[in-house]
Short mmCIF file of C-alpha atoms in Angstrom, two decimals:
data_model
loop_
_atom_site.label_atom_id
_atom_site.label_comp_id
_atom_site.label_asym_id
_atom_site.label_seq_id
_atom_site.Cartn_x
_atom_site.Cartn_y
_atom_site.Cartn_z
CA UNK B 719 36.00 169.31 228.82
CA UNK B 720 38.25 166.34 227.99
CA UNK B 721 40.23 165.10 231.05
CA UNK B 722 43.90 165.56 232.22
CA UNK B 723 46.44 162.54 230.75
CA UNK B 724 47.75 160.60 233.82
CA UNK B 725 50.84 161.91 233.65
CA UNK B 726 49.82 165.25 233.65
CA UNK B 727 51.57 167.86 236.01
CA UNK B 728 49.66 167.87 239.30
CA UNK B 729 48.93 172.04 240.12
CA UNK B 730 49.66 172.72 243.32
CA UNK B 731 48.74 175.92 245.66
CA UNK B 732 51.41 177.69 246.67
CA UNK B 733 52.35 181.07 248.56
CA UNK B 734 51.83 184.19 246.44
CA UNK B 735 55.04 185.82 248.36
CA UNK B 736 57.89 185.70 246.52
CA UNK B 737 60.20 184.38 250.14
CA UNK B 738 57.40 182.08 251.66
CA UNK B 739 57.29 180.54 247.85
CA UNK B 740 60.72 180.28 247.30
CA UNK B 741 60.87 178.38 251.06
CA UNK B 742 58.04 176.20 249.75
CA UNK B 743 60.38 175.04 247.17
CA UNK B 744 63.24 174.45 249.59
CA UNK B 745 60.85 172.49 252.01
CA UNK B 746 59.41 170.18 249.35
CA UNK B 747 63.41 169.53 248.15
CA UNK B 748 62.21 170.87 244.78
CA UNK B 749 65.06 173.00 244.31
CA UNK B 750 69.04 172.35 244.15
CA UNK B 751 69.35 175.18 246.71
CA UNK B 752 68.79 178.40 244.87
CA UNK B 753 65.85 180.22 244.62
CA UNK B 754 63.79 179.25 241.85
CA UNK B 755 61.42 180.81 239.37
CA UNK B 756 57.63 180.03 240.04
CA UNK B 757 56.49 177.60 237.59
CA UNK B 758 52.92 179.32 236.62
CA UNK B 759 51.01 177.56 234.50
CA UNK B 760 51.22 180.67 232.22
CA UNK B 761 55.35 180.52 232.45
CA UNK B 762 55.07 176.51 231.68
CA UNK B 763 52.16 177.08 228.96
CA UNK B 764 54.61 179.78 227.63
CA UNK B 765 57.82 177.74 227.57
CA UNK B 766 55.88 174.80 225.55
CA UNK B 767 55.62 177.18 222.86
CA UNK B 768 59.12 176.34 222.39
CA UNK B 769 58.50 172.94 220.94
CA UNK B 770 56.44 171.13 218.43
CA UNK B 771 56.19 168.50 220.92
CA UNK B 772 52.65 167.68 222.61
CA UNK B 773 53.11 168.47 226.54
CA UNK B 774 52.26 164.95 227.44
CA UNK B 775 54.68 163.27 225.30
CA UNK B 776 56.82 161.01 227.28
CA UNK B 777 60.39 161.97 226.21
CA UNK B 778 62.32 159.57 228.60
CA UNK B 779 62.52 157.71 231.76
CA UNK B 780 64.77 158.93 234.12
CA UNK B 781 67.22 156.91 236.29
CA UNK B 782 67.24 156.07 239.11
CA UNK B 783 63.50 156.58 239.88
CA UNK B 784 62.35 155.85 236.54
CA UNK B 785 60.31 158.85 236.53
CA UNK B 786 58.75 160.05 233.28
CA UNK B 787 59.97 163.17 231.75
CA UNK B 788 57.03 164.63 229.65
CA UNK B 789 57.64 167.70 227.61
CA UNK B 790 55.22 169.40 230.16
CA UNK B 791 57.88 168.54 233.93
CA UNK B 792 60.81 169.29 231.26
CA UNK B 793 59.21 172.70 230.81
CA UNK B 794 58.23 173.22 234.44
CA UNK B 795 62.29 172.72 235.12
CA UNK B 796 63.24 174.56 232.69
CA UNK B 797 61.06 177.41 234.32
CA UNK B 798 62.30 177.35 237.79
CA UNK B 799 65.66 177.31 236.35
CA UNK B 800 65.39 180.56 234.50
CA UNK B 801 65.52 179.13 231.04
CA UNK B 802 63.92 180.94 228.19
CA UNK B 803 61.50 179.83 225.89
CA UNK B 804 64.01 178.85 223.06
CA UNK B 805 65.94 176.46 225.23
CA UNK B 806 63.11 173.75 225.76
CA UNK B 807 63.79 171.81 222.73
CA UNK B 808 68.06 171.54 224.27
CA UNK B 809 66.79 169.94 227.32
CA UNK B 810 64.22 167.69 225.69
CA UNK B 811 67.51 166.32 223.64
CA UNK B 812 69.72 166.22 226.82
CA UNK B 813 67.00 164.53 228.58
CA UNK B 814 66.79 161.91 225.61
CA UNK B 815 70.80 161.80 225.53
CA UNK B 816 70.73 160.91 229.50
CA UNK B 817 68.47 158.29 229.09
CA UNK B 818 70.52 156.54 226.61
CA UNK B 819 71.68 153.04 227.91
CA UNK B 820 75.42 153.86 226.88
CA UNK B 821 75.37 156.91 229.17
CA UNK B 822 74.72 154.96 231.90
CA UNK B 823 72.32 157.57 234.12
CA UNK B 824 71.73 154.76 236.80
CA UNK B 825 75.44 154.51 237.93
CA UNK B 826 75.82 158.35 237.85
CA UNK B 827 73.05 159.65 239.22
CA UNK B 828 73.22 157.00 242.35
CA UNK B 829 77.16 156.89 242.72
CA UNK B 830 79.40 157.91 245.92
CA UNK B 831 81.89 159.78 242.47
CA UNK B 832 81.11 163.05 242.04
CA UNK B 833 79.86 162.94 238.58
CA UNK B 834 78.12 166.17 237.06
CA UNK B 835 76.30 166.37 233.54
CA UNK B 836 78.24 168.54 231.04
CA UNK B 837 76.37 169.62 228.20
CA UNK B 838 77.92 170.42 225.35
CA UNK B 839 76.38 172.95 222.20
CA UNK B 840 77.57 172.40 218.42
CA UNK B 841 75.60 174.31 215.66
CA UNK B 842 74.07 177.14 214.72
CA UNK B 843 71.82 176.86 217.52
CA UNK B 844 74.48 177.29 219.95
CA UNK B 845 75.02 180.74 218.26
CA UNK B 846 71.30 181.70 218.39
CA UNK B 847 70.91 180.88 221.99
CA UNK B 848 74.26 182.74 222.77
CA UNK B 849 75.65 179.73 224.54
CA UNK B 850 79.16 180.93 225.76
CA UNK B 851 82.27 179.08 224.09
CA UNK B 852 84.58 181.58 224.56
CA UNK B 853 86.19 183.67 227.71
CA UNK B 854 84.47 181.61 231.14
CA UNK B 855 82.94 179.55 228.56
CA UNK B 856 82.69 177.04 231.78
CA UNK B 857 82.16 179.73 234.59
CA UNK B 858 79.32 182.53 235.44
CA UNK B 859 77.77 185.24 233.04
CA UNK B 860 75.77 183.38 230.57
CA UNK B 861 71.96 182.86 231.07
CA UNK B 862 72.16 180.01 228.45
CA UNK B 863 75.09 178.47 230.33
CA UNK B 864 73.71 178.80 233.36
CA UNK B 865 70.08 178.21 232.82
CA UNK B 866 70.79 174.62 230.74
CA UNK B 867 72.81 172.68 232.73
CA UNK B 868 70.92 174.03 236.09
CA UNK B 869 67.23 172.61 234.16
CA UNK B 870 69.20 169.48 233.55
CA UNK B 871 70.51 169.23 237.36
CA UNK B 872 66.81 170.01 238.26
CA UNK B 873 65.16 167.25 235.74
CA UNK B 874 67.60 164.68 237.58
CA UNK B 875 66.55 165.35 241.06
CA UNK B 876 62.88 165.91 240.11
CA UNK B 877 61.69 163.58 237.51
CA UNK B 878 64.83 161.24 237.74
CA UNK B 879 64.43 161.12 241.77
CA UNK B 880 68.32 161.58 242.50
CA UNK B 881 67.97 164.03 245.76
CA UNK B 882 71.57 164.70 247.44
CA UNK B 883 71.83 161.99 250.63
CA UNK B 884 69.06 159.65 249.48
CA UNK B 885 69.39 158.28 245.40
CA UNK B 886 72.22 161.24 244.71
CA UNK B 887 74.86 159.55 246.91
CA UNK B 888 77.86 161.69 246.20
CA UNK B 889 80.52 161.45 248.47
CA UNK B 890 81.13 165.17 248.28
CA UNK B 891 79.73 166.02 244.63
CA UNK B 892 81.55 168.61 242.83
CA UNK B 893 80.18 172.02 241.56
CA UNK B 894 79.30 171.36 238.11
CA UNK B 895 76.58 169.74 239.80
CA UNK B 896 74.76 173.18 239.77
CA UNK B 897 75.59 173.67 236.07
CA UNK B 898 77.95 172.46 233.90
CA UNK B 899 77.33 173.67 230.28
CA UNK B 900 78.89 174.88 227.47
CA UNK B 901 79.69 175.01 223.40
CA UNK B 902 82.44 174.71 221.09
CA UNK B 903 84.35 177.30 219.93
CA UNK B 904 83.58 176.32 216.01
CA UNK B 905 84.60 179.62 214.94
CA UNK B 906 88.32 179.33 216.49
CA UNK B 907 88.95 175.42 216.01
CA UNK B 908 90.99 174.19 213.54
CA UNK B 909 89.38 171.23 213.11
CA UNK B 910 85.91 170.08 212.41
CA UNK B 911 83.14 170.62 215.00
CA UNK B 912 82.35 168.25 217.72
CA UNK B 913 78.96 166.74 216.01
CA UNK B 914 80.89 166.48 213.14
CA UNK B 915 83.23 164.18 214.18
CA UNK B 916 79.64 162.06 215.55
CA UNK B 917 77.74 161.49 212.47
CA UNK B 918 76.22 165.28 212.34
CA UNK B 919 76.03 167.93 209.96
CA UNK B 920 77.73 171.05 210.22
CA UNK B 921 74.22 172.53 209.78
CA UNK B 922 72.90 170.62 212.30
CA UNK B 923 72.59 171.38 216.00
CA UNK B 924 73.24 168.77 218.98
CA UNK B 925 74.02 168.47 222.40
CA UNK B 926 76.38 165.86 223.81
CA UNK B 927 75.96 164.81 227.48
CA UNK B 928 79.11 163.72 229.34
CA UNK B 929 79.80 162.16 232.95
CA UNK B 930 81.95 164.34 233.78
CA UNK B 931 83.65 164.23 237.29
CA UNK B 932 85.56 167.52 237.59
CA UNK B 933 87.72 169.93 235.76
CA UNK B 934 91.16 170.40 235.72
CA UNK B 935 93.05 173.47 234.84
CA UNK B 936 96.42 173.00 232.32
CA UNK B 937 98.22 176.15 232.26
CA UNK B 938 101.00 175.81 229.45
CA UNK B 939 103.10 178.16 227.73
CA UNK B 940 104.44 175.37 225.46
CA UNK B 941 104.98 176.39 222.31
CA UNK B 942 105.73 173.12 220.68
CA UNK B 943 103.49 170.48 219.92
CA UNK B 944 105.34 167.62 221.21
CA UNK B 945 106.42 169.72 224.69
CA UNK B 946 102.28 170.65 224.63
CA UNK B 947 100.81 166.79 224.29
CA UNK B 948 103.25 165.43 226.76
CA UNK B 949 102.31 167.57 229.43
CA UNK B 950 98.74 167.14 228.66
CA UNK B 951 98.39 163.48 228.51
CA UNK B 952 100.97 163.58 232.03
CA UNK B 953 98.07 165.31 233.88
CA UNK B 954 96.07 163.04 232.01
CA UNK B 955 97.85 159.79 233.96
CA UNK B 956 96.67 160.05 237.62
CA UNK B 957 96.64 156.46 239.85
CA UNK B 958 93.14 157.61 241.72
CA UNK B 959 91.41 158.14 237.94
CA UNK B 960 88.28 156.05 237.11
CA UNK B 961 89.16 156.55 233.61
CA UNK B 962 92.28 153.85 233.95
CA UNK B 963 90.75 151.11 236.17
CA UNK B 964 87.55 150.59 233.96
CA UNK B 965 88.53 151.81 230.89
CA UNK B 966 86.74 155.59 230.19
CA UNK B 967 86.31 158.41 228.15
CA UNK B 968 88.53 161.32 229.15
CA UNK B 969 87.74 164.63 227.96
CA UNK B 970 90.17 167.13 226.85
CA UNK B 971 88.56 171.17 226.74
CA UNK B 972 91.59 172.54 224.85
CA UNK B 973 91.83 176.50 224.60
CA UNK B 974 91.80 177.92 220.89
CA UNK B 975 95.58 178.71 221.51
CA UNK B 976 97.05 175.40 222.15
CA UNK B 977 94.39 174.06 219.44
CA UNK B 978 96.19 176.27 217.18
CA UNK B 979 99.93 175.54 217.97
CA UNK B 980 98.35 171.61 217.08
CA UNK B 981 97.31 173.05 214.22
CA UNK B 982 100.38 174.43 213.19
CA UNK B 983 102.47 171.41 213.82
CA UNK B 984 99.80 169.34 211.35
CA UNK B 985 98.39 167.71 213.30
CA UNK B 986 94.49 167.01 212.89
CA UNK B 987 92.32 165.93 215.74
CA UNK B 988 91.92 162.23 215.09
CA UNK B 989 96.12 162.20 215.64
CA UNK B 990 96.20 164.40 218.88
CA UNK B 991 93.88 162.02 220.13
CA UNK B 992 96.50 159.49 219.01
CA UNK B 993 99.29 160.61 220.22
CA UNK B 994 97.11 161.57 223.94
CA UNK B 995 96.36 158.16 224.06
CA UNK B 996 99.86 156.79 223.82
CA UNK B 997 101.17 158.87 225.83
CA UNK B 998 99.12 158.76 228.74
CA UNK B 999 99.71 155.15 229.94
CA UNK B 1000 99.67 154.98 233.54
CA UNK B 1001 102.14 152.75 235.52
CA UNK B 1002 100.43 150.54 236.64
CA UNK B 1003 102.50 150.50 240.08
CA UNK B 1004 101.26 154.06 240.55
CA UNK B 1005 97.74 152.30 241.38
CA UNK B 1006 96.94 151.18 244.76
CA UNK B 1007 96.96 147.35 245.13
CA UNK B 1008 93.52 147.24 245.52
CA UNK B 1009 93.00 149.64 242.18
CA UNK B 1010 95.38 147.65 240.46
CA UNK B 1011 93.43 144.47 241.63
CA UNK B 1012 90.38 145.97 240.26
CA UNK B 1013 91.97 146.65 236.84
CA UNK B 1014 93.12 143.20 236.69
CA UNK B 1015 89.50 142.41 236.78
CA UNK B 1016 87.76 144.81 235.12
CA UNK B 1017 90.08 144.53 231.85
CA UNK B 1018 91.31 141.47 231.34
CA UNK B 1019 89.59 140.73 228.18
CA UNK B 1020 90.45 143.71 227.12
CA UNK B 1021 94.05 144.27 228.14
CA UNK B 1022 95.06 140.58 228.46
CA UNK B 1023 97.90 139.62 231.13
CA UNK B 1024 99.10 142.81 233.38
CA UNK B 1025 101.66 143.07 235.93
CA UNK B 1026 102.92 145.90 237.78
CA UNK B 1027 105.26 147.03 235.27
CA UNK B 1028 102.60 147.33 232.72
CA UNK B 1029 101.59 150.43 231.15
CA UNK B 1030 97.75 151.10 231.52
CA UNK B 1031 95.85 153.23 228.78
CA UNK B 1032 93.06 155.75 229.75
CA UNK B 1033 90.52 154.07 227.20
CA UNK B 1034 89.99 151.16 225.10
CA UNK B 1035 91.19 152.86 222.09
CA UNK B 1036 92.55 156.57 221.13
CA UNK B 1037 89.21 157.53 219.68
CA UNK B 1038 88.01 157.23 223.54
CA UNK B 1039 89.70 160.35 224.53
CA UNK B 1040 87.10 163.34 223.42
CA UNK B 1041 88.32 166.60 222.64
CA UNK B 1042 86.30 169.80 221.99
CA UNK B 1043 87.86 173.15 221.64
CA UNK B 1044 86.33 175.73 223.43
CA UNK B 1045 87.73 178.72 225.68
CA UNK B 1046 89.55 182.41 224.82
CA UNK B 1047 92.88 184.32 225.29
CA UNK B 1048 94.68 182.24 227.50
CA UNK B 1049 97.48 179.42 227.52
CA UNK B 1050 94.98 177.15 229.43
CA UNK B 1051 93.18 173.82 228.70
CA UNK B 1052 91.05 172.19 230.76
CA UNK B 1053 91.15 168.43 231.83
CA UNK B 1054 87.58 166.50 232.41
CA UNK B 1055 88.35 163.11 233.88
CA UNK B 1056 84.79 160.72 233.15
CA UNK B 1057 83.00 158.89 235.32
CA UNK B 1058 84.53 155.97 233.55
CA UNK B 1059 81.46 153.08 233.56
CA UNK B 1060 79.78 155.81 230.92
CA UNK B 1061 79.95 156.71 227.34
CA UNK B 1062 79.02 160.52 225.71
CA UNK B 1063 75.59 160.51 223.80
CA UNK B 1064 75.02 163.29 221.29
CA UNK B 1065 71.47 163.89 220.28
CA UNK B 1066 70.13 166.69 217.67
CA UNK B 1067 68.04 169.60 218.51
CA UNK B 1068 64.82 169.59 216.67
CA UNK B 1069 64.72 173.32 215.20
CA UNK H 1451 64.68 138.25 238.55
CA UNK H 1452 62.23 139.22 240.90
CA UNK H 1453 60.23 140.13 237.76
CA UNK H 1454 60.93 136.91 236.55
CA UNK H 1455 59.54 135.24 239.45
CA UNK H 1456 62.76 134.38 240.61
CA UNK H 1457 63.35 134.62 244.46
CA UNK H 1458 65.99 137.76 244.40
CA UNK H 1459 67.65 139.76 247.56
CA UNK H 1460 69.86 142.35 247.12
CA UNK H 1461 72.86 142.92 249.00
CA UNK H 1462 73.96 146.40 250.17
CA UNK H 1463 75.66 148.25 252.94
CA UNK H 1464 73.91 149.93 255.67
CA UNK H 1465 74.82 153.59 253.94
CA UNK H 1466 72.87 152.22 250.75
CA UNK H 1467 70.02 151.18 252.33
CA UNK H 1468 67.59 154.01 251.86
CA UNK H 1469 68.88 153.91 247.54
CA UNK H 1470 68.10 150.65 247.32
CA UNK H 1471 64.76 150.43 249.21
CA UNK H 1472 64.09 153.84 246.76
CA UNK H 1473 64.91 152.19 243.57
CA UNK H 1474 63.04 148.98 244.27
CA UNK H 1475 59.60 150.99 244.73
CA UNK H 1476 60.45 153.22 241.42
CA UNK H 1477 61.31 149.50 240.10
CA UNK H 1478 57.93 148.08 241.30
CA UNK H 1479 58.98 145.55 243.44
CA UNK H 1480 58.81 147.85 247.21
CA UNK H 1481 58.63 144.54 249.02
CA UNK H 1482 62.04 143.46 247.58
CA UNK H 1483 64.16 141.94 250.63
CA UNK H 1484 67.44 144.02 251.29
CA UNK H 1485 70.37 141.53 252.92
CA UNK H 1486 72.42 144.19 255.13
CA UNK H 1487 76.03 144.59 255.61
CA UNK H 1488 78.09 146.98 257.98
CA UNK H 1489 79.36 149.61 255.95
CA UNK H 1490 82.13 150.25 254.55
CA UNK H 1491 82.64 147.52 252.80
CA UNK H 1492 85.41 148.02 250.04
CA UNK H 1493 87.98 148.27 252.18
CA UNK H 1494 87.83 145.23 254.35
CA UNK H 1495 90.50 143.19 254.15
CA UNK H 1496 90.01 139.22 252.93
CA UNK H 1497 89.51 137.61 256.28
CA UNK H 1498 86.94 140.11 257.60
CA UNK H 1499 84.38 139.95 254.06
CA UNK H 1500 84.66 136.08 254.37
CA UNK H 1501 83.08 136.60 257.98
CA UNK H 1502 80.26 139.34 256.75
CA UNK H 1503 80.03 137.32 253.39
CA UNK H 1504 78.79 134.45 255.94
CA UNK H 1505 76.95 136.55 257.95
CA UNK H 1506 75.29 137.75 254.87
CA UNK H 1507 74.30 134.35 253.54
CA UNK H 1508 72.57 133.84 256.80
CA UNK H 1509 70.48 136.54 255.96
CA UNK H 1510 69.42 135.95 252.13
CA UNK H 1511 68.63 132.31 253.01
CA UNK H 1512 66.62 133.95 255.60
CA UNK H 1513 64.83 136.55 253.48
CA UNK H 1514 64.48 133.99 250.50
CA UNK H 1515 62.60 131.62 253.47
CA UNK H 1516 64.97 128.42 252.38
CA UNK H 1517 64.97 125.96 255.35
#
């Protein structure tokens, strides 16, 4: 019998009663609150049949305890979160996307903001694993929806070491922290898909991770492009953002209708996210001093001289401002404000 | 820099303590000195950091075991 790799998964005895297990879980902190499934080593043998990947492999090191996700603890999370066998190869690419210096997993796994992981599917895969882009695209009803971004939450806090009130140090946290997953609407944008506009093929599938901290409902009835992008990029412009004082990458989740009436005034992404960008300067005198002070700090090389009167934009450039189009029926889009001190990472699903 | 053989302390506020303590063990340095300060600390006005900033200098020439 050839021995275990160190880095094996350690088996541990637990309760064969479905409560006393589930409060085994709880105890240990091995959950994010909600009952889990039990990770057999028949479920996690089973759910590495969903890669090519050898269970040892080490696909990353997560921040802030620098733990190592093999294929094998990605599996076991993916388990207890209820994920099916198909999604394993997602999370091994989100976990791979996390650990990507530009994303910046240190600051937003350990920070007082109350940053959550979105995850976002483009591709034929997101079809295949019937990853909701449509109606509630960001709410309950969809295992994939669900089950991914809670596997993600749980490969943080397990491998990565952030538990809530010791490395997680969210002020309040937010509740995207449970799961916070979906994918584009491809088949009702007007515009190329989201891994498209990074490098991918259409034929591809990828997953983008953003530090995303919170979601903000815009309910407009405009009918007119220009009436439709001012209001947007105003909610855009708030003094208490991140996004302004460090110089982010705001997301903009914009419904298939108002993606349409863009559309229809020709415009094409790359210019929305032009005309967003101008538009959502922030007075600087909105800030509070001590924001504003920051700023001054933070982006002088970047920005040069400001004063109060200045005019403040949301990223470095207009290409900073992401947009995906996902949602149904509905005059709504949804804001994302980032993290700020983070960039998106898209990485591609091995098939 | 502690890696590097440097003498390092890091500086956090007593809310922080237990993430820093955490991420020097998963960093391999567990013995890594901690210089404390009251907490919070960002929004203290300018008189009252340059009074923990000395307090705090105190302490890392302390933990760093300068003379």
């Amino acid at each position: 019998m050839s021995a275990l790799p160190l880095n094996a998964a350690s088996l541990v005895e637990a309760p064969e009663d479905l409560d006393e297990l589930i409060e085994f879980f709880h105890l240990r902190r091995w959950s994010d609150g909600l009952p889990i499934v039990p990770p057999t080593r028949e479920r996690v043998q089973r759910m590495l049949t969903g890669s090519r990947r050898q269970a040892h492999e080490v696909v990353a090191r997560v921040a802030p305890g620098f733990g190592e996700a093999t294929v094998e603890r990605i599996a076991i999370n993916a388990v207890m979160a209820g994920c099916r066998v198909d999604h394993l190869p997602v999370l091994i690419a989100a976990t791979e996307a996390i650990s990507d210096k530009s994303f910046n997993l240190q600051g937003i796994q350990a920070t007082t903001n109350p940053v959550a992981v979105w995850l976002i599917i483009n591709g034929p895969l997101a079809l295949q694993l019937e990853v909701n882009s449509g109606m509630n695209c960001l709410g309950q009803g969809s295992v994939a929806n669900a089950t991914l971004g809670r596997a993600l939450r749980l490969i943080m806090q397990n491998i990565g070491g952030a538990l809530p009130g010791d490395m997680d140090r969210a002020t309040q946290g937010q509740p995207g922290k449970f799961s916070f997953c979906c994918a584009e609407n491809e088949a009702q944008s007007p515009w190329l898909p989201l891994q498209v506009d990074r490098g991918f093929a259409p034929t591809q599938s990828t997953v983008t991770v953003v530090g995303a901290a919170g979601t903000h409902n815009m309910n407009s009835h405009a009918k007119d492009a220009d009436d439709l992008i001012r209001v947007v990029a105003d909610t855009m412009a708030f003094p208490t953002s991140n996004d302004y004082w460090i110089s982010g990458e705001p997301w903009i989740v914009i419904g298939p209708e108002h993606a349409q009436i863009l559309h229809a005034a020709g415009l094409t992404k790359a210019e929305v996210k032009q005309r967003l960008w101008q538009a959502s300067g922030l007075s600087a005198k909105r800030m509070a001093k001590v924001e504003f002070q920051r700023t001054h700090t933070a982006r002088c090389e970047e920005l040069g001289a400001i004063d109060l009167d200045s005019s403040l934009p949301i990223s470095s450039h207009a290409d900073g401002v992401g947009i995906v189009v996902a949602g149904g029926p509905g005059t709504h889009s949804v804001y994302v404000p980032s993290f700020g001190d983070t960039r998106a990472v898209t990485r591609l699903i091995e098939s | 820099m502690a890696k590097k053989g440097l003498a390092s302390v890091v500086v956090v506020s007593n809310a922080f303590v237990g993430l820093g303590k955490a991420q020097a063990r998963s960093l391999g340095h567990p013995t890594l000195p901690l210089a404390v300060i009251a907490h919070p600390f960002g929004s203290r006005k300018r008189e009252e950091l340059k009074t923990v900033a000395s307090q705090c200098v105190s302490q890392i020439i302390t933990l760093v075991g300068l003379p």
